[in-house]
mmCIF file with all atom_site columns, C-alpha atoms (C1' of nucleotides) in Angstrom:
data_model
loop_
_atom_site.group_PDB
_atom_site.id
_atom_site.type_symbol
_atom_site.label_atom_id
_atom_site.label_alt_id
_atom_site.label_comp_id
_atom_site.label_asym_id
_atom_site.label_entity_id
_atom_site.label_seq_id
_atom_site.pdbx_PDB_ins_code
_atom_site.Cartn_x
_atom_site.Cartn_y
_atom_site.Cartn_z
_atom_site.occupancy
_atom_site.B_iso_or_equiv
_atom_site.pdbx_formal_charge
_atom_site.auth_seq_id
_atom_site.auth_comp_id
_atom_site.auth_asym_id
_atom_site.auth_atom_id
_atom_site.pdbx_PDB_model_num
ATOM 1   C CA    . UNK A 1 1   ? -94.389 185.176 106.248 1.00 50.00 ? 100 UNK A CA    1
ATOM 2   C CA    . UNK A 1 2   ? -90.763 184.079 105.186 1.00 53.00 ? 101 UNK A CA    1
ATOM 3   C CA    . UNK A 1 3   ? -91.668 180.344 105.806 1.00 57.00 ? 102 UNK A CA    1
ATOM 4   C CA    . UNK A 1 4   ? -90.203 178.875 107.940 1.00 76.00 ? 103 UNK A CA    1
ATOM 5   C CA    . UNK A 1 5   ? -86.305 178.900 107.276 1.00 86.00 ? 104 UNK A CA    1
ATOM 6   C CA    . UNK A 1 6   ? -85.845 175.060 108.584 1.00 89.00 ? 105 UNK A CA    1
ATOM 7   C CA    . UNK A 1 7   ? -88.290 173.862 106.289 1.00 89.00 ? 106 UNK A CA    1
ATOM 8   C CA    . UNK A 1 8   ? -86.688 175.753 103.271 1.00 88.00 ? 107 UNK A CA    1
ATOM 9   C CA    . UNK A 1 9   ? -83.232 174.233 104.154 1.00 91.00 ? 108 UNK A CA    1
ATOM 10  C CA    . UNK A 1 10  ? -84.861 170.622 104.380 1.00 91.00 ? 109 UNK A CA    1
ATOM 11  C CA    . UNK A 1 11  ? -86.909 171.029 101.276 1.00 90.00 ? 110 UNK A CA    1
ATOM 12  C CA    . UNK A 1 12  ? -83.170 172.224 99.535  1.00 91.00 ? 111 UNK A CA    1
ATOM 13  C CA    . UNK A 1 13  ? -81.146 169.682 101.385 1.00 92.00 ? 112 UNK A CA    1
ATOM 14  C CA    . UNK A 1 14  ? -83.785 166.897 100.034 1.00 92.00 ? 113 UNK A CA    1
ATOM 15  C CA    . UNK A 1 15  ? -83.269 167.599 96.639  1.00 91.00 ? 114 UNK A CA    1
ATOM 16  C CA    . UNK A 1 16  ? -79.848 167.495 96.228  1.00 93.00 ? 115 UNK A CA    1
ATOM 17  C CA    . UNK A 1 17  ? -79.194 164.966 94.055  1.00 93.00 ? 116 UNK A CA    1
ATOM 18  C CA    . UNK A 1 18  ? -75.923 162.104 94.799  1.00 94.00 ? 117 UNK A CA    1
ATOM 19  C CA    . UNK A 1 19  ? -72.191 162.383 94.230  1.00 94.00 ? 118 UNK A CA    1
ATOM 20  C CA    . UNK A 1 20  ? -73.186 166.452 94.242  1.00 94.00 ? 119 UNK A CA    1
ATOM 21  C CA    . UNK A 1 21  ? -72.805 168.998 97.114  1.00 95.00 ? 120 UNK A CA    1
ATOM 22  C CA    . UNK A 1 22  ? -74.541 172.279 97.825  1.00 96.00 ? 121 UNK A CA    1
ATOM 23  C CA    . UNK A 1 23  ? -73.326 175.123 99.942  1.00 96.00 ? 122 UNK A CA    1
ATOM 24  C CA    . UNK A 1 24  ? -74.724 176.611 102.820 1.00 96.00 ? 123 UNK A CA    1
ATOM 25  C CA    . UNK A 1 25  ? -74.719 180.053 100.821 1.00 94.00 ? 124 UNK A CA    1
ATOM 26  C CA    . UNK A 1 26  ? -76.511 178.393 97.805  1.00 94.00 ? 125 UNK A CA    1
ATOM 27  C CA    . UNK A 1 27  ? -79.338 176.595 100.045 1.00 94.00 ? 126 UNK A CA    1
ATOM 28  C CA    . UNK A 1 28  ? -79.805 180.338 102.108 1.00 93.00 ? 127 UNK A CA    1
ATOM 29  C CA    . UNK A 1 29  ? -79.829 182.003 98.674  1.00 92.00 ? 128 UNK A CA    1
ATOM 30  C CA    . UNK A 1 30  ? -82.668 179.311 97.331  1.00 90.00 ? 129 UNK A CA    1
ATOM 31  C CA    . UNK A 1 31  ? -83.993 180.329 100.627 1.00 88.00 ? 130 UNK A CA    1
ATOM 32  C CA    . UNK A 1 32  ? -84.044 183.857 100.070 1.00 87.00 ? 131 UNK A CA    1
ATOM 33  C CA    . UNK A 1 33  ? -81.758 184.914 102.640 1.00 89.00 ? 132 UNK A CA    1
ATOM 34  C CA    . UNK A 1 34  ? -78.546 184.695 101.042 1.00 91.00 ? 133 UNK A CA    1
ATOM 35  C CA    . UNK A 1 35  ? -76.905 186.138 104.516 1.00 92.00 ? 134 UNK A CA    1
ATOM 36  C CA    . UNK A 1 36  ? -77.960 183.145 106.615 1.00 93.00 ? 135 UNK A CA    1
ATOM 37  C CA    . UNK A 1 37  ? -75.667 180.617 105.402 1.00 95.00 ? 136 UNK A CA    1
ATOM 38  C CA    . UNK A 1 38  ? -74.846 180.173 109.164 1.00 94.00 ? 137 UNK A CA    1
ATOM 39  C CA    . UNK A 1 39  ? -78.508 179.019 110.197 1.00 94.00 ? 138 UNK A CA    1
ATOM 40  C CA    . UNK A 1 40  ? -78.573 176.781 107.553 1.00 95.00 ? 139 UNK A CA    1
ATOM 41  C CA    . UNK A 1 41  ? -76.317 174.807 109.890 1.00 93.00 ? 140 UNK A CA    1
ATOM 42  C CA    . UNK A 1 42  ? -78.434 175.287 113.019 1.00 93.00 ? 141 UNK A CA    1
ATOM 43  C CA    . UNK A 1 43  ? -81.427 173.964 110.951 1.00 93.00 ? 142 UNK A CA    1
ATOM 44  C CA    . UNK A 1 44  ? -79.521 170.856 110.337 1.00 93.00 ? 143 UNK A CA    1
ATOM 45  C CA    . UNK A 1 45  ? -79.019 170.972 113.851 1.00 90.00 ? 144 UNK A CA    1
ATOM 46  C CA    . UNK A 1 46  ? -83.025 170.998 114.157 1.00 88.00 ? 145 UNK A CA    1
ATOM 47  C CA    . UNK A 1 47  ? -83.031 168.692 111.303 1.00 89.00 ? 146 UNK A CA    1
ATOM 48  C CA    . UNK A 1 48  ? -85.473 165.370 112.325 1.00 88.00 ? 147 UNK A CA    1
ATOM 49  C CA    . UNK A 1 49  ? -83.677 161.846 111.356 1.00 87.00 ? 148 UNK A CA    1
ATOM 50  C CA    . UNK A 1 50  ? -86.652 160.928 110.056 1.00 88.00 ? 149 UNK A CA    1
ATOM 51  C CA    . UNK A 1 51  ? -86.208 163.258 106.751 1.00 89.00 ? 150 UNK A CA    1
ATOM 52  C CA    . UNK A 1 52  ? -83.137 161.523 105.663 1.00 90.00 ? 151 UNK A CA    1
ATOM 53  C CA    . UNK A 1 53  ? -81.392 164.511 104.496 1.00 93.00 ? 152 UNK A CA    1
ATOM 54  C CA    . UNK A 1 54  ? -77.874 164.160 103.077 1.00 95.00 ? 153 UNK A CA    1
ATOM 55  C CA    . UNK A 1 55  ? -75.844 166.429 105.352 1.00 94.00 ? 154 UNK A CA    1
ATOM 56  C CA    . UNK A 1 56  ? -72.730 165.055 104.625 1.00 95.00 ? 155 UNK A CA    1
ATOM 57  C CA    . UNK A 1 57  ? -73.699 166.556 100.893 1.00 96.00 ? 156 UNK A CA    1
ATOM 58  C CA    . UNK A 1 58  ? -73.680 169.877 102.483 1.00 96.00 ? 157 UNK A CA    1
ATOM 59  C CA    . UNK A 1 59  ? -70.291 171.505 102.819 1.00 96.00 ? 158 UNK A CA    1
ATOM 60  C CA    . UNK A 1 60  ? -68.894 175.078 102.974 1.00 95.00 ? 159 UNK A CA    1
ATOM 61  C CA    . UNK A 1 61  ? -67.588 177.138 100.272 1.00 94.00 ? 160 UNK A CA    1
ATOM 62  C CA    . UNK A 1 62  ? -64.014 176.038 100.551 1.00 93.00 ? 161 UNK A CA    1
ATOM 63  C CA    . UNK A 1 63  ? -65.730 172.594 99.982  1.00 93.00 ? 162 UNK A CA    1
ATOM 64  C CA    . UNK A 1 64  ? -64.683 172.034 103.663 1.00 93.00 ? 163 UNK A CA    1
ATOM 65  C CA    . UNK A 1 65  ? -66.755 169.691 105.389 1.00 92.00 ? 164 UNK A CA    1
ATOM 66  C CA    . UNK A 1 66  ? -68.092 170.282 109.111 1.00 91.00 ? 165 UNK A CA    1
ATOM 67  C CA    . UNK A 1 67  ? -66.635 168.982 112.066 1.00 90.00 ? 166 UNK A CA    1
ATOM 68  C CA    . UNK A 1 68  ? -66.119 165.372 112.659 1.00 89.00 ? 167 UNK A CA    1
ATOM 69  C CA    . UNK A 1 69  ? -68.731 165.454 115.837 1.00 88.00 ? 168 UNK A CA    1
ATOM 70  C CA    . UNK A 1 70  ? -71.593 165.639 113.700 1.00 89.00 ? 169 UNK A CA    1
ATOM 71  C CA    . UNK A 1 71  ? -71.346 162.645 111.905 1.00 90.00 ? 170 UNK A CA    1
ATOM 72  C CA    . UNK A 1 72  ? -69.702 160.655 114.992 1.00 87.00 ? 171 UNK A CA    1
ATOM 73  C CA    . UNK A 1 73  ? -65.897 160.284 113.295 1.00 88.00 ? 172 UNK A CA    1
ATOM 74  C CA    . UNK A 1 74  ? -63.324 161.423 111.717 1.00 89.00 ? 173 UNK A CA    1
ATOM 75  C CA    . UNK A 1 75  ? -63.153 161.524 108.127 1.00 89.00 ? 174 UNK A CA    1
ATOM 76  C CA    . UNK A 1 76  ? -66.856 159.766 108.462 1.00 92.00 ? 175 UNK A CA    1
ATOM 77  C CA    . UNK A 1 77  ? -68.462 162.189 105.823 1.00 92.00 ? 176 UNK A CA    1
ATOM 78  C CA    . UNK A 1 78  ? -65.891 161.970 103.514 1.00 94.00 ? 177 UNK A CA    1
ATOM 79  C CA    . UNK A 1 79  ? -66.165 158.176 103.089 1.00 94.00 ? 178 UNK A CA    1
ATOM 80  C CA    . UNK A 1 80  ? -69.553 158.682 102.662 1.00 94.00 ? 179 UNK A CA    1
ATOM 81  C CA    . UNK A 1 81  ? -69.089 161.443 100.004 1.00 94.00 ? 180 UNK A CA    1
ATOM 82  C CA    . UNK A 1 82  ? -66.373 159.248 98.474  1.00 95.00 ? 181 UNK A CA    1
ATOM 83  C CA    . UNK A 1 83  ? -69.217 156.746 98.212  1.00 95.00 ? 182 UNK A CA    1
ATOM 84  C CA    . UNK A 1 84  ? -71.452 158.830 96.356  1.00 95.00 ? 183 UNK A CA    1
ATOM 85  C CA    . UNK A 1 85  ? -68.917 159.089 93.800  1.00 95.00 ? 184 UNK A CA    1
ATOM 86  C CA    . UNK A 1 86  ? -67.684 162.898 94.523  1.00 95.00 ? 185 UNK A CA    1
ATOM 87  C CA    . UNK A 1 87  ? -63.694 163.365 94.048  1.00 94.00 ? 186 UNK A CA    1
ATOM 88  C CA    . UNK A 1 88  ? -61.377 164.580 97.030  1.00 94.00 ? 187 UNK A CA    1
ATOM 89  C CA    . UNK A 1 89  ? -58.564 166.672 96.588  1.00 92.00 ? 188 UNK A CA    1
ATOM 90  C CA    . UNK A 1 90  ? -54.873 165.801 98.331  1.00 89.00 ? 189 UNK A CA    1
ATOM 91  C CA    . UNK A 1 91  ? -55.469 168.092 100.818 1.00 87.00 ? 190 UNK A CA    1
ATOM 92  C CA    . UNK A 1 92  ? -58.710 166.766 102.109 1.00 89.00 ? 191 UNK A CA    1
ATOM 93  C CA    . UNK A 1 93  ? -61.369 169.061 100.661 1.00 92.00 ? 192 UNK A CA    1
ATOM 94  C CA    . UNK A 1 94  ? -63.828 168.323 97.955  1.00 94.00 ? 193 UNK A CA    1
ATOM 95  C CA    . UNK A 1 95  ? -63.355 168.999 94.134  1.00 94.00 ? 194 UNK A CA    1
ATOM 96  C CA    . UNK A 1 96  ? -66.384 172.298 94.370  1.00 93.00 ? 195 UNK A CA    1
ATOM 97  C CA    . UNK A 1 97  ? -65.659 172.893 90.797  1.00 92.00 ? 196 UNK A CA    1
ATOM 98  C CA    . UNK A 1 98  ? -66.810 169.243 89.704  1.00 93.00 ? 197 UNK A CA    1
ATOM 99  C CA    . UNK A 1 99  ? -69.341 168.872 92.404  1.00 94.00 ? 198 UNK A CA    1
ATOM 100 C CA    . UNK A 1 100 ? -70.870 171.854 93.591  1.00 94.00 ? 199 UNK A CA    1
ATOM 101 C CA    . UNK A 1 101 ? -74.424 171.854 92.807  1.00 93.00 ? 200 UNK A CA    1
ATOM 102 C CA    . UNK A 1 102 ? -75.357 175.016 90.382  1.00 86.00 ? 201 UNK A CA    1
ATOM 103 C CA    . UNK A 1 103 ? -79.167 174.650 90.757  1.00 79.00 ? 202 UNK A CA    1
ATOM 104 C CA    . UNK A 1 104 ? -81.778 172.220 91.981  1.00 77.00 ? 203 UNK A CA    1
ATOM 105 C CA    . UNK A 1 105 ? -83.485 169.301 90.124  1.00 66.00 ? 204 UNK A CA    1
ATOM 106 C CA    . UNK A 1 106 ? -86.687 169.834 91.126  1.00 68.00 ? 205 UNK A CA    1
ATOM 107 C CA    . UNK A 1 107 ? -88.396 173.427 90.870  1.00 58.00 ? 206 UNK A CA    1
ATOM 108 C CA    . UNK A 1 108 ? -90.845 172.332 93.466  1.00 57.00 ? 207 UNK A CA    1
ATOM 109 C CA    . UNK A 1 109 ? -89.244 175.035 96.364  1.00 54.00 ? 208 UNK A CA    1
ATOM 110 C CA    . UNK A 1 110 ? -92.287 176.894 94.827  1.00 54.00 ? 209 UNK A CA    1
ATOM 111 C CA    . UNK A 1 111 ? -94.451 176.284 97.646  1.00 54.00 ? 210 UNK A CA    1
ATOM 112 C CA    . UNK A 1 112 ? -91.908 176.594 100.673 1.00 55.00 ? 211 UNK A CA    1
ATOM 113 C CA    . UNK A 1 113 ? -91.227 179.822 99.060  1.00 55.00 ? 212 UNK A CA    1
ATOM 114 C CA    . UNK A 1 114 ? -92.975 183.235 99.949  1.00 52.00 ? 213 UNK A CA    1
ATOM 115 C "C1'" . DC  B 2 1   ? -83.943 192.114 127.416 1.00 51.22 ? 165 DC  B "C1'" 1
ATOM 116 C "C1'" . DA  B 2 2   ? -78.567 191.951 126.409 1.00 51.22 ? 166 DA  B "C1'" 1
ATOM 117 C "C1'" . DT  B 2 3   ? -74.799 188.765 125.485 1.00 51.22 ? 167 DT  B "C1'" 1
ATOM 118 C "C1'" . DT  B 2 4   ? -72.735 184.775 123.503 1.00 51.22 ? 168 DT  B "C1'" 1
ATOM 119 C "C1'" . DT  B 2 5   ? -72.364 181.276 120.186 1.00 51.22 ? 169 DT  B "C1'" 1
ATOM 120 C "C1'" . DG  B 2 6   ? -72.024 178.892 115.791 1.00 51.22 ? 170 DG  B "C1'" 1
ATOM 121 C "C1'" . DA  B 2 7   ? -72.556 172.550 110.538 1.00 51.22 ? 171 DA  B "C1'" 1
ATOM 122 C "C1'" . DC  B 2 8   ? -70.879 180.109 107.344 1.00 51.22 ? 172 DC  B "C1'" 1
ATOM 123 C "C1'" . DT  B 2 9   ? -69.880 183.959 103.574 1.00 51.22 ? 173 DT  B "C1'" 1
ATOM 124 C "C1'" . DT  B 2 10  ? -67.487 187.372 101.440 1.00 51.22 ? 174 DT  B "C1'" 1
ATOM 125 C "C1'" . DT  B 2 11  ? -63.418 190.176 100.205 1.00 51.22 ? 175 DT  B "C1'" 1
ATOM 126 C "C1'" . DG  B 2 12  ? -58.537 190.610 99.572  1.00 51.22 ? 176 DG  B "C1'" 1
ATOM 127 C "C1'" . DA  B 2 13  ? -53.866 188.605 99.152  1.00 51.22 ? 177 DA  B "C1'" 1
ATOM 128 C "C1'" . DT  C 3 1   ? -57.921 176.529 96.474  1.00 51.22 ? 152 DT  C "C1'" 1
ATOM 129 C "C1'" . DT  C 3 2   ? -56.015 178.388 100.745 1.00 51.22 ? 153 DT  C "C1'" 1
ATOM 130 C "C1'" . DC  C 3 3   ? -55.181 181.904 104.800 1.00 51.22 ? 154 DC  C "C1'" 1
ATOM 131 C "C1'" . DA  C 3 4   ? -56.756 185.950 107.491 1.00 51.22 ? 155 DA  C "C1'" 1
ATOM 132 C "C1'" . DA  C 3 5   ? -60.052 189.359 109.071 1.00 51.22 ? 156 DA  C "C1'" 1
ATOM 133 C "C1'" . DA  C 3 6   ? -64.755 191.345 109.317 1.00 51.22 ? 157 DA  C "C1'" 1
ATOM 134 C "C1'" . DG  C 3 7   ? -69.625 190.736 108.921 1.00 51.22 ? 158 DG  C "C1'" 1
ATOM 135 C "C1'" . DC  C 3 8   ? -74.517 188.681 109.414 1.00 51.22 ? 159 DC  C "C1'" 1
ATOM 136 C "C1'" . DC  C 3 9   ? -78.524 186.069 111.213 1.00 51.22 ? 160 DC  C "C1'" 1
ATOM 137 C "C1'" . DA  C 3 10  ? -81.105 183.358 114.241 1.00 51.22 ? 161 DA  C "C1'" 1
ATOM 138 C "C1'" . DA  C 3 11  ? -81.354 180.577 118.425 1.00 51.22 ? 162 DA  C "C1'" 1
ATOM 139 C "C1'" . DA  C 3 12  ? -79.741 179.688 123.078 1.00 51.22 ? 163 DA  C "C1'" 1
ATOM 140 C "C1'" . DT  C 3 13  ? -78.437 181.454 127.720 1.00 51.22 ? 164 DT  C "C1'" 1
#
DNA sequence: CATTTGACTTTGA
DNA sequence: TTCAAAGCCAAAT
């Protein structure tokens, strides 16, 4: 089976380490299907509370964050990004080239995988 | 079972 | 990095 694609993007998500940011691209490539970036966002939809995973530290490619609804504000993940030590550009979108994450601490996807 | 929707990506300019 | 258009995948309706 192809695990189950909410549990790869939590196990991802999870290890992303502070004042970096992943992709949705980059966490679907980890995955294995580099071409579901977009469910990668409905699994943080489906994405318990109770796993503590650092949304706000997943962004878009343009290092665009997602709508303000999701983390109940405006500008609300940004502060907490800004927190975390990650540097904003003017225009409002996150510095990818400093903070976008290149590969994951841990190599322990080895089990969610396959 | 067919259609719509969406926390996106990629390519080109 | 940003803007525009086309494409992809899975879940919801």
């Amino acid at each position: 089976m192809v695990v189950d694609f909410f549990r790869g993007v939590y196990a991802i998500v999870a290890q992303v380490p502070p004042g970096k940011v992943i992709t949705y691209g980059q966490i679907a490539s980890f995955i294995g299907q580099p071409r579901a970036a977009r469910q990668v966002g409905w699994a943080m939809w489906d994405a318990p509370p109770e796993l503590n995973l650092p949304c706000h530290r997943v962004v878009n490619q343009a290092g665009a964050m997602s709508p303000p609804h999701i983390f109940g504000g405006e500008g609300r993940q940004r502060a907490m990004l800004e927190a975390e030590g990650v540097v904003f550009k003017a225009n409002g979108c996150i510095d990818m080239a400093r903070h976008k994450l290149k590969g994951l601490p841990d190599t322990k996807l080895h089990s969610i995988e396959q």
